[in-house]
Structure formats: C-alpha cells, structure tokens
XYZ file of C-alpha atoms in Angstrom:
241
model
C 78.895 118.431 99.460
C 80.989 118.085 96.340
C 84.729 116.825 96.958
C 86.215 119.618 95.449
C 83.705 122.196 98.041
C 85.072 119.914 100.979
C 88.859 121.009 100.684
C 89.938 123.856 102.863
C 90.689 126.879 101.087
C 94.392 127.519 100.880
C 95.171 123.615 100.895
C 98.360 122.371 98.900
C 99.165 119.323 97.753
C 102.352 118.749 98.768
C 102.717 115.049 98.673
C 101.798 114.975 94.827
C 98.068 112.814 95.820
C 97.095 114.294 92.049
C 99.154 111.901 90.498
C 97.185 108.886 91.785
C 93.884 110.778 90.771
C 92.056 107.610 88.958
C 94.442 105.175 89.512
C 93.732 100.872 91.077
C 94.791 100.483 94.759
C 93.387 97.389 95.158
C 93.559 95.170 92.506
C 97.450 94.695 92.195
C 98.443 95.869 95.772
C 97.186 94.853 99.437
C 99.954 97.783 100.738
C 98.251 100.965 99.205
C 100.263 101.129 96.349
C 98.770 102.310 93.082
C 99.066 100.249 89.679
C 101.277 101.492 87.390
C 100.476 100.121 83.627
C 103.064 99.316 81.147
C 102.125 101.913 78.204
C 105.280 101.043 76.497
C 104.766 99.013 73.385
C 108.000 98.897 72.137
C 111.396 97.767 73.457
C 113.900 100.888 73.859
C 115.703 101.774 71.044
C 118.454 103.245 73.687
C 118.305 104.522 77.598
C 119.935 107.199 78.784
C 119.900 108.682 82.142
C 117.771 111.539 83.608
C 121.371 113.763 83.783
C 122.431 112.661 80.047
C 118.636 113.696 78.958
C 118.742 116.997 80.694
C 122.115 118.222 78.731
C 120.205 116.908 75.508
C 117.112 118.678 76.573
C 119.027 122.043 77.340
C 121.558 121.978 74.629
C 118.237 121.711 72.301
C 116.640 124.679 74.037
C 119.841 126.825 73.773
C 119.549 126.092 69.822
C 116.051 126.749 69.688
C 115.101 123.140 68.505
C 111.538 123.126 69.914
C 110.886 119.785 67.791
C 114.091 118.691 69.380
C 113.406 114.023 69.774
C 115.498 112.020 70.975
C 114.189 107.969 70.047
C 115.736 106.942 73.911
C 113.857 105.806 77.194
C 114.696 107.929 80.288
C 116.003 106.074 83.130
C 116.705 106.883 86.609
C 119.663 104.436 87.525
C 122.024 107.308 89.842
C 122.459 107.976 93.022
C 119.459 109.712 94.248
C 120.907 113.066 94.931
C 121.057 113.745 91.297
C 117.194 113.305 90.833
C 115.350 113.648 94.273
C 115.144 115.957 96.935
C 113.778 119.230 97.282
C 114.344 120.593 93.749
C 114.204 116.605 92.515
C 111.792 115.062 90.206
C 109.109 114.627 92.430
C 108.912 117.997 93.496
C 109.425 119.516 89.945
C 107.565 116.749 88.190
C 106.022 119.508 85.345
C 109.775 119.768 84.079
C 110.041 116.166 84.072
C 107.449 115.915 82.122
C 108.276 118.746 79.523
C 111.493 116.600 78.878
C 110.009 113.305 78.402
C 107.908 114.620 75.596
C 111.060 115.114 73.732
C 112.228 111.520 74.275
C 110.711 108.060 73.616
C 109.777 107.022 77.165
C 110.729 106.155 80.388
C 111.674 103.545 82.959
C 109.857 104.547 86.115
C 112.181 106.823 88.742
C 114.323 104.255 90.801
C 113.956 105.626 94.246
C 116.055 103.668 96.665
C 114.850 100.660 99.135
C 118.310 100.057 100.376
C 118.642 97.382 102.933
C 119.486 99.871 105.867
C 116.834 101.986 105.335
C 113.662 101.946 107.868
C 110.942 99.884 106.298
C 108.299 102.838 105.971
C 110.847 104.419 103.599
C 111.274 101.625 101.252
C 107.569 101.526 100.881
C 107.347 104.984 100.151
C 109.699 104.821 97.612
C 108.354 102.153 96.240
C 105.236 103.709 96.425
C 106.264 107.100 94.344
C 107.664 104.459 91.799
C 104.511 103.398 90.834
C 102.393 106.947 91.598
C 104.791 108.470 89.523
C 104.738 105.960 86.494
C 100.808 105.826 86.644
C 100.953 109.942 86.419
C 103.468 109.928 83.602
C 101.513 107.453 81.349
C 98.155 109.357 82.105
C 100.323 111.906 80.450
C 100.938 110.182 76.867
C 104.929 108.984 77.861
C 105.396 105.609 76.999
C 106.351 103.652 80.780
C 107.975 100.757 81.771
C 108.148 99.641 85.046
C 111.373 99.711 87.142
C 111.559 96.584 89.669
C 113.858 97.546 92.548
C 113.777 95.187 95.753
C 115.857 94.705 98.834
C 116.527 91.867 101.549
C 113.205 89.629 101.576
C 111.172 91.971 103.656
C 111.039 94.215 100.891
C 109.181 91.289 98.657
C 105.733 91.647 100.340
C 105.134 94.761 98.608
C 108.200 95.706 96.437
C 105.964 94.097 93.028
C 102.890 95.681 94.152
C 101.370 97.902 91.174
C 103.257 95.887 88.299
C 101.301 94.409 85.667
C 102.106 91.102 85.267
C 103.308 88.648 81.559
C 104.628 92.721 80.835
C 108.135 94.552 79.827
C 109.961 95.027 83.227
C 113.955 97.112 83.891
C 116.246 96.677 86.318
C 119.749 98.257 86.880
C 122.552 96.662 88.054
C 124.670 99.450 87.776
C 124.844 99.559 91.313
C 126.274 97.296 94.361
C 124.180 94.282 93.040
C 124.577 91.439 91.873
C 128.674 93.302 90.986
C 128.918 92.902 94.652
C 130.145 89.706 95.679
C 128.279 89.929 99.261
C 125.040 91.007 97.317
C 124.804 88.543 94.538
C 122.348 85.689 96.536
C 120.171 88.371 98.025
C 119.739 89.431 93.908
C 119.655 86.381 92.415
C 117.100 85.391 94.795
C 114.725 88.502 94.452
C 115.324 88.215 90.498
C 113.676 84.383 90.904
C 111.105 86.066 93.093
C 110.436 88.726 90.588
C 109.739 86.411 87.977
C 107.891 84.091 89.901
C 105.645 86.926 90.770
C 105.299 88.498 88.054
C 106.359 86.288 85.210
C 107.622 89.173 82.384
C 108.262 88.169 79.103
C 110.718 90.467 78.737
C 113.327 91.975 81.724
C 115.500 95.149 80.722
C 118.703 95.789 81.955
C 120.601 98.730 82.709
C 124.137 97.255 83.207
C 125.590 94.264 82.353
C 123.737 90.920 82.239
C 126.873 88.396 82.295
C 125.679 87.015 85.358
C 124.296 83.166 85.400
C 120.957 84.340 86.852
C 120.410 85.521 83.538
C 121.210 83.144 81.189
C 118.819 80.667 83.306
C 115.897 83.314 82.856
C 116.882 83.069 79.095
C 117.020 78.998 79.447
C 113.541 79.816 80.341
C 111.916 82.047 77.692
C 112.241 85.289 79.316
C 113.531 88.061 76.965
C 116.955 89.521 78.435
C 118.136 92.728 76.972
C 120.811 94.520 78.670
C 121.953 98.177 77.765
C 125.334 99.096 79.254
C 125.939 102.804 80.190
C 126.933 105.459 77.577
C 128.346 108.835 78.120
C 125.946 111.431 76.970
C 129.064 112.559 74.509
C 128.455 109.579 72.708
C 125.057 109.037 72.541
C 125.329 112.677 70.889
C 126.934 111.053 67.711
C 124.522 108.327 67.264
C 121.989 110.625 67.841
C 123.374 112.944 65.121
C 123.600 109.776 62.429
C 119.817 109.204 62.865
C-alpha cells in the first residue's frame, strides 16, 4: 500500500509535518530535529523584523506594486505573541512565504526557549525553528539559522540541525546579554555555540558591544551587528536604492 493510500481519508496535517518532507533527521541530531541547511550565499545588507516586513508588504499591495522587492532579510527577534499563536507564522506559513518572496531572505523564526519553559516545549520550539527554515529553503528562500539557547540543559539539543562552518544569527535585543544576571549564561552558551558549530560568521541583531564578541573577533570569527531600526527609517533608506 502506498503512503498516500495509507493516510486515513479526512486527516489534516495540523502539525506542519509537510515542512519536513525529505529532511535529514539523523546526521545532525540525536533528538529528531531536522537539519536546516544554510541557503543564504551572501551577508544580509539589512535586517528588519517581521512586523516591519508585513507593513512594507501591505503598503506595496495597497499601491498595487506586484513586483515590490526589498533587499533585506527578515528576522523574528520580537515578542512571540507578535508572530506565534493560532493566527501566527507557524499556522499561516503560506502567508509568510508569500511575504518572504519579496525580500532577500530570512533568519529562521525565534521561537522562544525561556529558562522557565518546560523542557518539552523548549525542544519543540527548537524543532520548529529548523523545520520552518528547512521548508523555506526548499521553497527558494535564502535562509540563515537562528541559534537560541537557554541554560545548560538546552545544550543537548539547541545546536542540532545547524551546519558547521556557516553563517548563524543570534539576537541580543531581549534580556541577554543586556541584563547582568543573564550575561554569564549567555557568554557560556556563546562559547559552546562556537565550539560545536564553528561558524565563520555570526550575525547579531542588536548590540554586539560586549567583550565576548571581541574575543570571537580575535579568534578570526566575523561578527556583524545590525541595530534594530524602525520601519519608517527603513522606508527612507529603501527609497534611495
């Protein structure tokens, strides 16, 4: 019996299993987290948030600009409620893909792995980052992996599914490492990231003005920071291109 015929009539894929069709689950993970290749071949010229991207996209639709293109990567370094949930990016991924086709690429969604989250939820959100990114790459989007870690127990899975010696992205616009109480955890995780993934480039959305990044630069790793900017400022910059 074929796999298609084995599926019970009327079943619906409410878990987005389709995103992982053809994915490698074994070579880069012991936790069934899919491998997400880095499909971006260039460093982003700019990075804007999903909120900003939606605004630019809808403005383009309003002026009937079907060929609208913005030379920036989209990131999700924003509060989860702004992009996750019943009507969020995971459940309305077709809309996300339609928007992304008008931009240069994407950093994989930043589904949170807060320290006080139950461990199964943190693993699931790590899985979703890679699954979403893998699916975007299959659909022709230039993808850079976002790396999100929590306390030490997340180290057993938070690097899974990310290629070595590639470009990775992290966000510093939230609590870490701005909050002194979280700085040691952040720095230890960053060191482990470098040890495991050996990236040649680390993109930082937010400030990289911390000694831990200076040490990485001294090791020969390229660190590129993209300060957050408002959509209105970005609009002005886009008009000059």
